[in-house]
Amino acid sequence: MTNMVPNLMPVMPEIILAVGAMLLLMVGVFRPTKAFSEVSTLSLLLLVITGGVLYFYVGGETQITFGGMFISDSFAVYTKVLILIGSFLSIVMAGPYLKDHMIDRFEFPVLIILATLGMFAMVSANSLMSLYVGLELQSLSLYVLAAFNRDRNRSTESGLKYFVLGALSSGMLLYGISLIYGFTGSVDFDVLALTLEKAGSGHLGLTLGLVFILAGLAFKVSAVPFHMWAPDVYEGAPTPVTSFFATAPKIAALALFVRVMMGPFADMIGEWQQVVIFLSVASMLVGAFVALMQTNIKRLMAYSSIGHVGYALMAIVIGTSAGVEALMVYLVFYLTMTIGTFGAILSMRHSDGMVEDINDLAGLSTNNLPLAISIAIFMFSLAGIPLLAGFFGKYYVFLAVVEAGFVPLAVIGVVTSVVGAFYYLRIIKIMFFDDAAVSFEKMESRSLNWVIGVTALINSPASVFLIAPVAAMAAWAALSFAG
């Protein structure tokens, strides 16, 4: 009987999130007048408690439970901490916007908690079934968040587009899983790894199944050619939702990419490596060149995000722990750059409402110099200007790719970085050198100003002091795939 009871310690953070989400729903129902503020505060507390349990009680030791379907290791813990930070800051930044647009409903933080729970399950998946359950829990929450401003046509349209295309990608993923199961007789990662090691690569059915799984995962990270949902959803969804989409779910999906490709399919690297190279190159090219034509800053950030996914996939191409280490460093700085940028976007407003058009930023430096300086830091960092956080993230990825012998891939990455720098620098030019178009209002939200200030400091030249500790933690996370 004792053998039938699974070890619950590795899954304790997920249990806390699930129980907490249910309790928060009850708080929201029974406290309708102050529900949003109370539920948001409790949600932040829940995320902090989850992080404490994750770090101090679960730790980085490799533990497997629930019949081999769930794994907790240093890679999972590291990635979950980043997800918690992204979710925490998304809730912090959302309050002023939601109240201003009169959509401050208590369901918002609860949906983020449920999406976080799904992401945790994805990162710790050790079976194709648990992978799918976690992916769908995250996706269903994100569909609702995309259409959260249901009285606005663009928001409902973005939610519908995301749902339809997401359902298609889930179907492709399931079909790939069914093919893998049909040819191997298992969905367990450890069993699959042993089976594929003995069977070898080159089996057409297995390769076809792997391609469908890759297509489903590529959609979740918005890699080209499965990126078509990202620009419309980023533009149409409420800005706090867009900031969440661009951070925590993307980090979780990239971690899942690593877990799947370097776990059960590690011996099929010859098959999936070529596909990932194509996804990486196509994402970098589209992200760099299509963004040049964008006038809406949220759409521009969508293509910027697509380009950054291309850089992240470069690290996965290597297929070794060195690539994982480079990816983990990159994701830390990507998180701070993106959260800070969207915090700045949330602060861009004048008397007529929020500003999303890039040309409306003209003369921002004369109206709100601290905000203009912060945006400039984020743009320089996203462009990869030396001594800023974004530069170090790309440096680690390019260095790992070159050392692995993929020099042409690194060259393409450098070229697209130079092209991408043009549209980032264009924003800086508009803010500091163009005549003021409108008079900007200063954001009174202390929490939002705090997020912008801290992330701007992290992305400033002060980031040189963070490189050593971040690299050390990334090396610790990559130990899960060593050997």
mmCIF file of C-alpha atoms in Angstrom, residues 1-367:
data_model
loop_
_atom_site.group_PDB
_atom_site.id
_atom_site.type_symbol
_atom_site.label_atom_id
_atom_site.label_comp_id
_atom_site.label_asym_id
_atom_site.label_seq_id
_atom_site.Cartn_x
_atom_site.Cartn_y
_atom_site.Cartn_z
ATOM 1 C CA MET A 1 0.000 0.000 0.000
ATOM 2 C CA THR A 2 2.845 2.399 0.793
ATOM 3 C CA ASN A 3 4.316 1.773 -2.667
ATOM 4 C CA MET A 4 1.068 3.010 -4.199
ATOM 5 C CA VAL A 5 1.399 6.449 -2.570
ATOM 6 C CA PRO A 6 3.630 8.689 -4.729
ATOM 7 C CA ASN A 7 6.328 10.893 -3.277
ATOM 8 C CA LEU A 8 4.635 14.285 -3.096
ATOM 9 C CA MET A 9 7.636 16.417 -2.165
ATOM 10 C CA PRO A 10 8.865 16.984 -5.772
ATOM 11 C CA VAL A 11 5.381 18.090 -6.801
ATOM 12 C CA MET A 12 4.659 20.213 -3.722
ATOM 13 C CA PRO A 13 4.990 23.580 -5.568
ATOM 14 C CA GLU A 14 2.399 22.415 -8.096
ATOM 15 C CA ILE A 15 0.059 21.290 -5.315
ATOM 16 C CA ILE A 16 0.407 24.676 -3.602
ATOM 17 C CA LEU A 17 -0.429 26.480 -6.845
ATOM 18 C CA ALA A 18 -3.427 24.255 -7.591
ATOM 19 C CA VAL A 19 -4.930 24.500 -4.092
ATOM 20 C CA GLY A 20 -4.132 28.208 -3.940
ATOM 21 C CA ALA A 21 -5.884 28.864 -7.260
ATOM 22 C CA MET A 22 -9.029 27.119 -6.032
ATOM 23 C CA LEU A 23 -9.014 29.121 -2.798
ATOM 24 C CA LEU A 24 -8.470 32.372 -4.689
ATOM 25 C CA LEU A 25 -11.499 31.624 -6.836
ATOM 26 C CA MET A 26 -13.571 31.293 -3.675
ATOM 27 C CA VAL A 27 -12.156 34.554 -2.295
ATOM 28 C CA GLY A 28 -13.126 36.306 -5.513
ATOM 29 C CA VAL A 29 -16.668 34.935 -5.421
ATOM 30 C CA PHE A 30 -17.363 35.757 -1.781
ATOM 31 C CA ARG A 31 -15.630 39.190 -1.767
ATOM 32 C CA PRO A 32 -17.007 40.803 -4.949
ATOM 33 C CA THR A 33 -16.428 44.448 -3.964
ATOM 34 C CA LYS A 34 -12.667 44.292 -3.345
ATOM 35 C CA ALA A 35 -11.983 41.043 -5.125
ATOM 36 C CA PHE A 36 -9.370 42.195 -7.644
ATOM 37 C CA SER A 37 -7.035 43.919 -5.180
ATOM 38 C CA GLU A 38 -7.314 41.157 -2.578
ATOM 39 C CA VAL A 39 -6.916 38.295 -5.045
ATOM 40 C CA SER A 40 -3.956 40.032 -6.732
ATOM 41 C CA THR A 41 -2.194 40.517 -3.402
ATOM 42 C CA LEU A 42 -2.883 36.927 -2.347
ATOM 43 C CA SER A 43 -1.711 35.682 -5.750
ATOM 44 C CA LEU A 44 1.610 37.449 -5.302
ATOM 45 C CA LEU A 45 1.936 35.926 -1.837
ATOM 46 C CA LEU A 46 1.105 32.502 -3.284
ATOM 47 C CA LEU A 47 3.848 32.824 -5.892
ATOM 48 C CA VAL A 48 6.380 33.852 -3.218
ATOM 49 C CA ILE A 49 5.438 30.861 -1.038
ATOM 50 C CA THR A 50 5.703 28.563 -4.048
ATOM 51 C CA GLY A 51 9.145 29.913 -4.826
ATOM 52 C CA GLY A 52 10.264 29.394 -1.229
ATOM 53 C CA VAL A 53 9.064 25.789 -1.198
ATOM 54 C CA LEU A 54 10.646 25.181 -4.608
ATOM 55 C CA TYR A 55 14.044 26.507 -3.606
ATOM 56 C CA PHE A 56 14.372 25.454 0.037
ATOM 57 C CA TYR A 57 12.451 22.152 0.164
ATOM 58 C CA VAL A 58 12.453 20.674 -3.334
ATOM 59 C CA GLY A 59 15.957 21.786 -4.310
ATOM 60 C CA GLY A 60 17.905 20.683 -7.352
ATOM 61 C CA GLU A 61 18.226 16.985 -6.579
ATOM 62 C CA THR A 62 16.826 14.756 -9.334
ATOM 63 C CA GLN A 63 13.555 13.239 -8.125
ATOM 64 C CA ILE A 64 10.999 11.280 -10.151
ATOM 65 C CA THR A 65 7.448 10.593 -9.023
ATOM 66 C CA PHE A 66 3.956 9.661 -10.225
ATOM 67 C CA GLY A 67 5.145 6.514 -11.962
ATOM 68 C CA GLY A 68 7.934 8.281 -13.808
ATOM 69 C CA MET A 69 5.661 10.955 -15.308
ATOM 70 C CA PHE A 70 7.038 13.864 -13.265
ATOM 71 C CA ILE A 71 10.675 14.872 -12.769
ATOM 72 C CA SER A 72 12.233 17.561 -10.619
ATOM 73 C CA ASP A 73 15.888 18.441 -11.140
ATOM 74 C CA SER A 74 18.172 21.475 -11.244
ATOM 75 C CA PHE A 75 16.987 22.383 -14.745
ATOM 76 C CA ALA A 76 13.341 22.318 -13.664
ATOM 77 C CA VAL A 77 13.980 24.363 -10.511
ATOM 78 C CA TYR A 78 15.991 27.018 -12.377
ATOM 79 C CA THR A 79 13.346 27.387 -15.094
ATOM 80 C CA LYS A 80 10.464 27.434 -12.607
ATOM 81 C CA VAL A 81 12.108 30.296 -10.714
ATOM 82 C CA LEU A 82 12.233 32.319 -13.935
ATOM 83 C CA ILE A 83 8.569 31.473 -14.618
ATOM 84 C CA LEU A 84 7.602 32.601 -11.115
ATOM 85 C CA ILE A 85 9.437 35.896 -11.586
ATOM 86 C CA GLY A 86 7.701 36.488 -14.921
ATOM 87 C CA SER A 87 4.263 35.683 -13.475
ATOM 88 C CA PHE A 88 4.878 37.778 -10.348
ATOM 89 C CA LEU A 89 5.932 40.875 -12.301
ATOM 90 C CA SER A 90 3.074 40.449 -14.785
ATOM 91 C CA ILE A 91 0.533 40.634 -11.953
ATOM 92 C CA VAL A 92 2.350 43.597 -10.384
ATOM 93 C CA MET A 93 2.324 45.561 -13.639
ATOM 94 C CA ALA A 94 -1.244 44.703 -14.629
ATOM 95 C CA GLY A 95 -3.156 46.513 -11.869
ATOM 96 C CA PRO A 96 -3.085 50.146 -13.113
ATOM 97 C CA TYR A 97 -3.894 49.163 -16.704
ATOM 98 C CA LEU A 98 -6.791 46.873 -15.786
ATOM 99 C CA LYS A 99 -8.301 49.455 -13.443
ATOM 100 C CA ASP A 100 -7.890 52.213 -16.017
ATOM 101 C CA HIS A 101 -9.718 50.107 -18.635
ATOM 102 C CA MET A 102 -12.322 48.919 -16.092
ATOM 103 C CA ILE A 103 -11.477 45.241 -16.560
ATOM 104 C CA ASP A 104 -9.994 44.735 -13.091
ATOM 105 C CA ARG A 105 -11.627 41.352 -12.517
ATOM 106 C CA PHE A 106 -10.309 38.870 -9.967
ATOM 107 C CA GLU A 107 -10.110 36.151 -12.620
ATOM 108 C CA PHE A 108 -6.985 37.776 -14.119
ATOM 109 C CA PRO A 109 -4.474 36.812 -11.397
ATOM 110 C CA VAL A 110 -6.171 33.418 -10.988
ATOM 111 C CA LEU A 111 -5.715 32.680 -14.691
ATOM 112 C CA ILE A 112 -2.037 33.600 -14.417
ATOM 113 C CA ILE A 113 -1.688 31.226 -11.449
ATOM 114 C CA LEU A 114 -3.335 28.414 -13.436
ATOM 115 C CA ALA A 115 -1.138 29.152 -16.452
ATOM 116 C CA THR A 116 1.890 29.041 -14.142
ATOM 117 C CA LEU A 117 0.748 25.652 -12.848
ATOM 118 C CA GLY A 118 0.558 24.392 -16.435
ATOM 119 C CA MET A 119 4.041 25.735 -17.136
ATOM 120 C CA PHE A 120 5.413 23.973 -14.058
ATOM 121 C CA ALA A 121 3.915 20.703 -15.309
ATOM 122 C CA MET A 122 5.451 21.273 -18.757
ATOM 123 C CA VAL A 123 8.931 21.908 -17.391
ATOM 124 C CA SER A 124 8.803 18.795 -15.180
ATOM 125 C CA ALA A 125 7.176 16.526 -17.762
ATOM 126 C CA ASN A 126 8.833 13.106 -18.004
ATOM 127 C CA SER A 127 6.165 11.592 -20.213
ATOM 128 C CA LEU A 128 4.439 12.675 -23.411
ATOM 129 C CA MET A 129 1.123 12.498 -21.554
ATOM 130 C CA SER A 130 2.117 14.771 -18.669
ATOM 131 C CA LEU A 131 3.711 17.055 -21.262
ATOM 132 C CA TYR A 132 0.391 17.400 -23.072
ATOM 133 C CA VAL A 133 -1.659 17.913 -19.903
ATOM 134 C CA GLY A 134 0.638 20.715 -18.734
ATOM 135 C CA LEU A 135 0.698 22.303 -22.180
ATOM 136 C CA GLU A 136 -3.091 22.367 -22.440
ATOM 137 C CA LEU A 137 -3.576 23.716 -18.913
ATOM 138 C CA GLN A 138 -1.289 26.592 -19.802
ATOM 139 C CA SER A 139 -2.873 27.118 -23.226
ATOM 140 C CA LEU A 140 -6.484 27.188 -22.003
ATOM 141 C CA SER A 141 -5.605 29.882 -19.481
ATOM 142 C CA LEU A 142 -3.783 31.906 -22.140
ATOM 143 C CA TYR A 143 -6.735 31.728 -24.555
ATOM 144 C CA VAL A 144 -8.964 33.355 -21.948
ATOM 145 C CA LEU A 145 -6.341 35.966 -21.042
ATOM 146 C CA ALA A 146 -5.925 36.973 -24.700
ATOM 147 C CA ALA A 147 -9.653 37.769 -24.899
ATOM 148 C CA PHE A 148 -9.818 39.209 -21.379
ATOM 149 C CA ASN A 149 -11.061 42.624 -22.548
ATOM 150 C CA ARG A 150 -14.150 41.043 -24.074
ATOM 151 C CA ASP A 151 -15.823 44.378 -24.849
ATOM 152 C CA ARG A 152 -12.995 45.278 -27.234
ATOM 153 C CA ASN A 153 -13.098 43.726 -30.702
ATOM 154 C CA ARG A 154 -9.328 43.427 -31.069
ATOM 155 C CA SER A 155 -9.030 41.513 -27.796
ATOM 156 C CA THR A 156 -11.781 39.008 -28.602
ATOM 157 C CA GLU A 157 -10.383 38.601 -32.115
ATOM 158 C CA SER A 158 -6.905 37.859 -30.770
ATOM 159 C CA GLY A 159 -8.322 35.318 -28.321
ATOM 160 C CA LEU A 160 -10.254 33.559 -31.092
ATOM 161 C CA LYS A 161 -7.256 33.477 -33.438
ATOM 162 C CA TYR A 162 -5.039 32.136 -30.689
ATOM 163 C CA PHE A 163 -7.598 29.477 -29.765
ATOM 164 C CA VAL A 164 -8.138 28.224 -33.337
ATOM 165 C CA LEU A 165 -4.440 28.085 -34.207
ATOM 166 C CA GLY A 166 -3.599 26.698 -30.766
ATOM 167 C CA ALA A 167 -6.109 23.885 -31.243
ATOM 168 C CA LEU A 168 -4.502 23.095 -34.593
ATOM 169 C CA SER A 169 -1.037 22.935 -33.054
ATOM 170 C CA SER A 170 -2.331 20.736 -30.216
ATOM 171 C CA GLY A 171 -3.779 18.368 -32.789
ATOM 172 C CA MET A 172 -0.435 18.167 -34.578
ATOM 173 C CA LEU A 173 1.328 17.527 -31.285
ATOM 174 C CA LEU A 174 -1.120 14.765 -30.361
ATOM 175 C CA TYR A 175 -0.751 13.148 -33.758
ATOM 176 C CA GLY A 176 3.025 13.128 -33.333
ATOM 177 C CA ILE A 177 2.637 11.601 -29.855
ATOM 178 C CA SER A 178 0.354 8.884 -31.254
ATOM 179 C CA LEU A 179 2.911 7.999 -33.927
ATOM 180 C CA ILE A 180 5.721 7.806 -31.388
ATOM 181 C CA TYR A 181 3.597 5.611 -29.131
ATOM 182 C CA GLY A 182 2.584 3.410 -32.054
ATOM 183 C CA PHE A 183 6.165 2.694 -33.056
ATOM 184 C CA THR A 184 7.700 2.396 -29.579
ATOM 185 C CA GLY A 185 4.822 1.238 -27.356
ATOM 186 C CA SER A 186 5.549 3.844 -24.685
ATOM 187 C CA VAL A 187 5.139 7.539 -23.876
ATOM 188 C CA ASP A 188 7.581 7.529 -20.940
ATOM 189 C CA PHE A 189 10.709 9.579 -21.630
ATOM 190 C CA ASP A 190 13.107 7.120 -20.014
ATOM 191 C CA VAL A 191 11.639 4.139 -21.877
ATOM 192 C CA LEU A 192 11.624 6.091 -25.133
ATOM 193 C CA ALA A 193 15.287 7.004 -24.683
ATOM 194 C CA LEU A 194 16.267 3.356 -24.163
ATOM 195 C CA THR A 195 14.087 2.162 -27.045
ATOM 196 C CA LEU A 196 15.439 4.715 -29.494
ATOM 197 C CA GLU A 197 19.006 4.050 -28.361
ATOM 198 C CA LYS A 198 18.599 0.348 -29.221
ATOM 199 C CA ALA A 199 16.545 0.851 -32.361
ATOM 200 C CA GLY A 200 18.748 3.595 -33.743
ATOM 201 C CA SER A 201 17.606 6.468 -35.942
ATOM 202 C CA GLY A 202 16.350 6.538 -39.489
ATOM 203 C CA HIS A 203 12.909 4.961 -38.952
ATOM 204 C CA LEU A 204 10.453 6.871 -41.139
ATOM 205 C CA GLY A 205 7.511 6.534 -38.736
ATOM 206 C CA LEU A 206 9.506 7.801 -35.756
ATOM 207 C CA THR A 207 10.915 10.670 -37.797
ATOM 208 C CA LEU A 208 7.426 11.658 -38.943
ATOM 209 C CA GLY A 209 6.140 11.591 -35.369
ATOM 210 C CA LEU A 210 9.071 13.697 -34.217
ATOM 211 C CA VAL A 211 8.391 16.265 -36.950
ATOM 212 C CA PHE A 212 4.777 16.661 -35.787
ATOM 213 C CA ILE A 213 5.921 17.080 -32.182
ATOM 214 C CA LEU A 214 8.449 19.689 -33.299
ATOM 215 C CA ALA A 215 5.714 21.553 -35.190
ATOM 216 C CA GLY A 216 3.499 21.633 -32.095
ATOM 217 C CA LEU A 217 6.325 22.885 -29.893
ATOM 218 C CA ALA A 218 7.431 25.442 -32.497
ATOM 219 C CA PHE A 219 3.951 26.965 -32.379
ATOM 220 C CA LYS A 220 4.181 27.393 -28.617
ATOM 221 C CA VAL A 221 7.455 29.337 -28.906
ATOM 222 C CA SER A 222 6.157 31.250 -31.997
ATOM 223 C CA ALA A 223 9.023 30.060 -34.181
ATOM 224 C CA VAL A 224 8.746 30.665 -37.935
ATOM 225 C CA PRO A 225 6.784 29.317 -39.860
ATOM 226 C CA PHE A 226 4.431 28.739 -36.903
ATOM 227 C CA HIS A 227 4.533 32.368 -35.778
ATOM 228 C CA MET A 228 1.432 33.666 -37.558
ATOM 229 C CA TRP A 229 -0.563 34.055 -34.337
ATOM 230 C CA ALA A 230 1.985 36.148 -32.437
ATOM 231 C CA PRO A 231 1.729 39.642 -34.062
ATOM 232 C CA ASP A 232 -2.079 39.747 -33.998
ATOM 233 C CA VAL A 233 -2.354 38.327 -30.481
ATOM 234 C CA TYR A 234 0.368 40.604 -29.124
ATOM 235 C CA GLU A 235 -1.321 43.662 -30.625
ATOM 236 C CA GLY A 236 -4.918 42.757 -29.780
ATOM 237 C CA ALA A 237 -4.549 41.376 -26.259
ATOM 238 C CA PRO A 238 -4.438 43.778 -23.280
ATOM 239 C CA THR A 239 -0.869 45.003 -22.828
ATOM 240 C CA PRO A 240 -0.322 43.272 -19.433
ATOM 241 C CA VAL A 241 -1.413 40.008 -21.075
ATOM 242 C CA THR A 242 1.013 40.607 -23.933
ATOM 243 C CA SER A 243 3.855 41.152 -21.472
ATOM 244 C CA PHE A 244 2.979 37.850 -19.805
ATOM 245 C CA PHE A 245 2.804 36.016 -23.155
ATOM 246 C CA ALA A 246 6.256 37.288 -24.112
ATOM 247 C CA THR A 247 7.958 36.101 -20.927
ATOM 248 C CA ALA A 248 6.868 33.189 -18.723
ATOM 249 C CA PRO A 249 5.065 30.989 -21.329
ATOM 250 C CA LYS A 250 7.901 31.471 -23.798
ATOM 251 C CA ILE A 251 10.502 30.463 -21.213
ATOM 252 C CA ALA A 252 8.441 27.392 -20.293
ATOM 253 C CA ALA A 253 8.001 26.373 -23.935
ATOM 254 C CA LEU A 254 11.744 26.698 -24.641
ATOM 255 C CA ALA A 255 12.486 24.628 -21.519
ATOM 256 C CA LEU A 256 10.029 22.000 -22.768
ATOM 257 C CA PHE A 257 11.813 22.063 -26.132
ATOM 258 C CA VAL A 258 15.057 21.218 -24.324
ATOM 259 C CA ARG A 259 13.410 18.556 -22.150
ATOM 260 C CA VAL A 260 11.936 16.731 -25.152
ATOM 261 C CA MET A 261 14.746 17.041 -27.683
ATOM 262 C CA MET A 262 17.608 16.283 -25.287
ATOM 263 C CA GLY A 263 15.704 13.683 -23.274
ATOM 264 C CA PRO A 264 13.869 10.896 -25.107
ATOM 265 C CA PHE A 265 14.990 12.023 -28.580
ATOM 266 C CA ALA A 266 18.644 12.694 -27.808
ATOM 267 C CA ASP A 267 19.707 9.782 -30.055
ATOM 268 C CA MET A 268 17.684 11.210 -32.961
ATOM 269 C CA ILE A 269 19.692 14.429 -32.989
ATOM 270 C CA GLY A 270 20.552 13.889 -36.622
ATOM 271 C CA GLU A 271 16.843 14.142 -37.489
ATOM 272 C CA TRP A 272 15.720 17.011 -35.275
ATOM 273 C CA GLN A 273 18.863 19.116 -35.435
ATOM 274 C CA GLN A 274 18.273 20.077 -39.075
ATOM 275 C CA VAL A 275 14.680 21.055 -38.332
ATOM 276 C CA VAL A 276 15.682 23.213 -35.362
ATOM 277 C CA ILE A 277 18.393 24.909 -37.454
ATOM 278 C CA PHE A 278 15.721 25.835 -40.001
ATOM 279 C CA LEU A 279 13.385 27.116 -37.288
ATOM 280 C CA SER A 280 16.204 29.177 -35.784
ATOM 281 C CA VAL A 281 17.387 30.739 -39.050
ATOM 282 C CA ALA A 282 13.852 31.451 -40.300
ATOM 283 C CA SER A 283 12.861 33.022 -36.965
ATOM 284 C CA MET A 284 15.929 35.269 -36.886
ATOM 285 C CA LEU A 285 15.408 36.429 -40.475
ATOM 286 C CA VAL A 286 11.672 37.084 -40.167
ATOM 287 C CA GLY A 287 12.067 38.686 -36.748
ATOM 288 C CA ALA A 288 14.727 41.058 -38.090
ATOM 289 C CA PHE A 289 13.363 42.068 -41.485
ATOM 290 C CA VAL A 290 9.585 42.086 -40.964
ATOM 291 C CA ALA A 291 9.948 44.178 -37.808
ATOM 292 C CA LEU A 292 11.459 46.954 -39.929
ATOM 293 C CA MET A 293 7.997 47.667 -41.360
ATOM 294 C CA GLN A 294 6.083 47.811 -38.069
ATOM 295 C CA THR A 295 4.569 51.017 -36.714
ATOM 296 C CA ASN A 296 2.796 49.545 -33.666
ATOM 297 C CA ILE A 297 5.234 48.950 -30.818
ATOM 298 C CA LYS A 298 3.405 45.825 -29.603
ATOM 299 C CA ARG A 299 3.589 44.243 -33.073
ATOM 300 C CA LEU A 300 7.243 45.244 -33.243
ATOM 301 C CA MET A 301 7.838 43.491 -29.922
ATOM 302 C CA ALA A 302 6.074 40.414 -31.320
ATOM 303 C CA TYR A 303 8.559 40.197 -34.177
ATOM 304 C CA SER A 304 11.372 41.048 -31.793
ATOM 305 C CA SER A 305 10.262 38.113 -29.654
ATOM 306 C CA ILE A 306 10.227 35.854 -32.723
ATOM 307 C CA GLY A 307 13.786 36.909 -33.499
ATOM 308 C CA HIS A 308 14.911 36.240 -29.936
ATOM 309 C CA VAL A 309 13.350 32.769 -30.108
ATOM 310 C CA GLY A 310 15.632 32.178 -33.091
ATOM 311 C CA TYR A 311 18.664 33.041 -30.956
ATOM 312 C CA ALA A 312 17.426 30.757 -28.174
ATOM 313 C CA LEU A 313 16.922 27.873 -30.620
ATOM 314 C CA MET A 314 20.553 28.285 -31.720
ATOM 315 C CA ALA A 315 21.591 27.084 -28.275
ATOM 316 C CA ILE A 316 19.249 24.068 -28.499
ATOM 317 C CA VAL A 317 20.739 23.099 -31.881
ATOM 318 C CA ILE A 318 24.009 22.160 -30.171
ATOM 319 C CA GLY A 319 22.321 19.324 -28.297
ATOM 320 C CA THR A 320 24.740 19.365 -25.337
ATOM 321 C CA SER A 321 24.819 20.703 -21.792
ATOM 322 C CA ALA A 322 26.943 23.625 -23.059
ATOM 323 C CA GLY A 323 24.014 24.699 -25.225
ATOM 324 C CA VAL A 324 21.616 24.377 -22.293
ATOM 325 C CA GLU A 325 23.918 26.521 -20.143
ATOM 326 C CA ALA A 326 24.042 29.239 -22.817
ATOM 327 C CA LEU A 327 20.246 29.107 -23.169
ATOM 328 C CA MET A 328 19.734 29.487 -19.412
ATOM 329 C CA VAL A 329 21.949 32.587 -19.334
ATOM 330 C CA TYR A 330 20.110 34.011 -22.322
ATOM 331 C CA LEU A 331 16.653 33.464 -20.796
ATOM 332 C CA VAL A 332 17.531 35.384 -17.630
ATOM 333 C CA PHE A 333 18.429 38.519 -19.550
ATOM 334 C CA TYR A 334 15.622 38.037 -22.068
ATOM 335 C CA LEU A 335 13.160 38.013 -19.162
ATOM 336 C CA THR A 336 14.454 41.300 -17.731
ATOM 337 C CA MET A 337 14.625 43.029 -21.137
ATOM 338 C CA THR A 338 11.111 42.037 -22.133
ATOM 339 C CA ILE A 339 9.430 42.716 -18.790
ATOM 340 C CA GLY A 340 11.082 46.128 -18.609
ATOM 341 C CA THR A 341 10.092 47.019 -22.167
ATOM 342 C CA PHE A 342 6.442 46.138 -21.602
ATOM 343 C CA GLY A 343 6.492 48.005 -18.305
ATOM 344 C CA ALA A 344 7.609 51.056 -20.278
ATOM 345 C CA ILE A 345 4.865 50.459 -22.869
ATOM 346 C CA LEU A 346 2.323 50.401 -20.036
ATOM 347 C CA SER A 347 3.643 53.801 -18.932
ATOM 348 C CA MET A 348 3.292 55.384 -22.376
ATOM 349 C CA ARG A 349 0.094 57.381 -22.181
ATOM 350 C CA HIS A 350 -1.273 60.857 -22.840
ATOM 351 C CA SER A 351 -4.623 62.537 -22.276
ATOM 352 C CA ASP A 352 -6.341 60.465 -24.995
ATOM 353 C CA GLY A 353 -5.226 57.135 -23.541
ATOM 354 C CA MET A 354 -2.467 54.588 -24.100
ATOM 355 C CA VAL A 355 0.125 55.162 -26.822
ATOM 356 C CA GLU A 356 1.066 52.220 -29.055
ATOM 357 C CA ASP A 357 2.175 53.904 -32.272
ATOM 358 C CA ILE A 358 5.954 54.267 -32.426
ATOM 359 C CA ASN A 359 5.769 57.715 -34.038
ATOM 360 C CA ASP A 360 3.724 58.974 -31.067
ATOM 361 C CA LEU A 361 6.861 58.586 -28.949
ATOM 362 C CA ALA A 362 8.333 61.645 -30.642
ATOM 363 C CA GLY A 363 9.846 64.018 -28.100
ATOM 364 C CA LEU A 364 9.283 61.702 -25.145
ATOM 365 C CA SER A 365 12.642 62.790 -23.705
ATOM 366 C CA THR A 366 11.355 66.345 -23.241
ATOM 367 C CA ASN A 367 8.162 65.209 -21.506
#
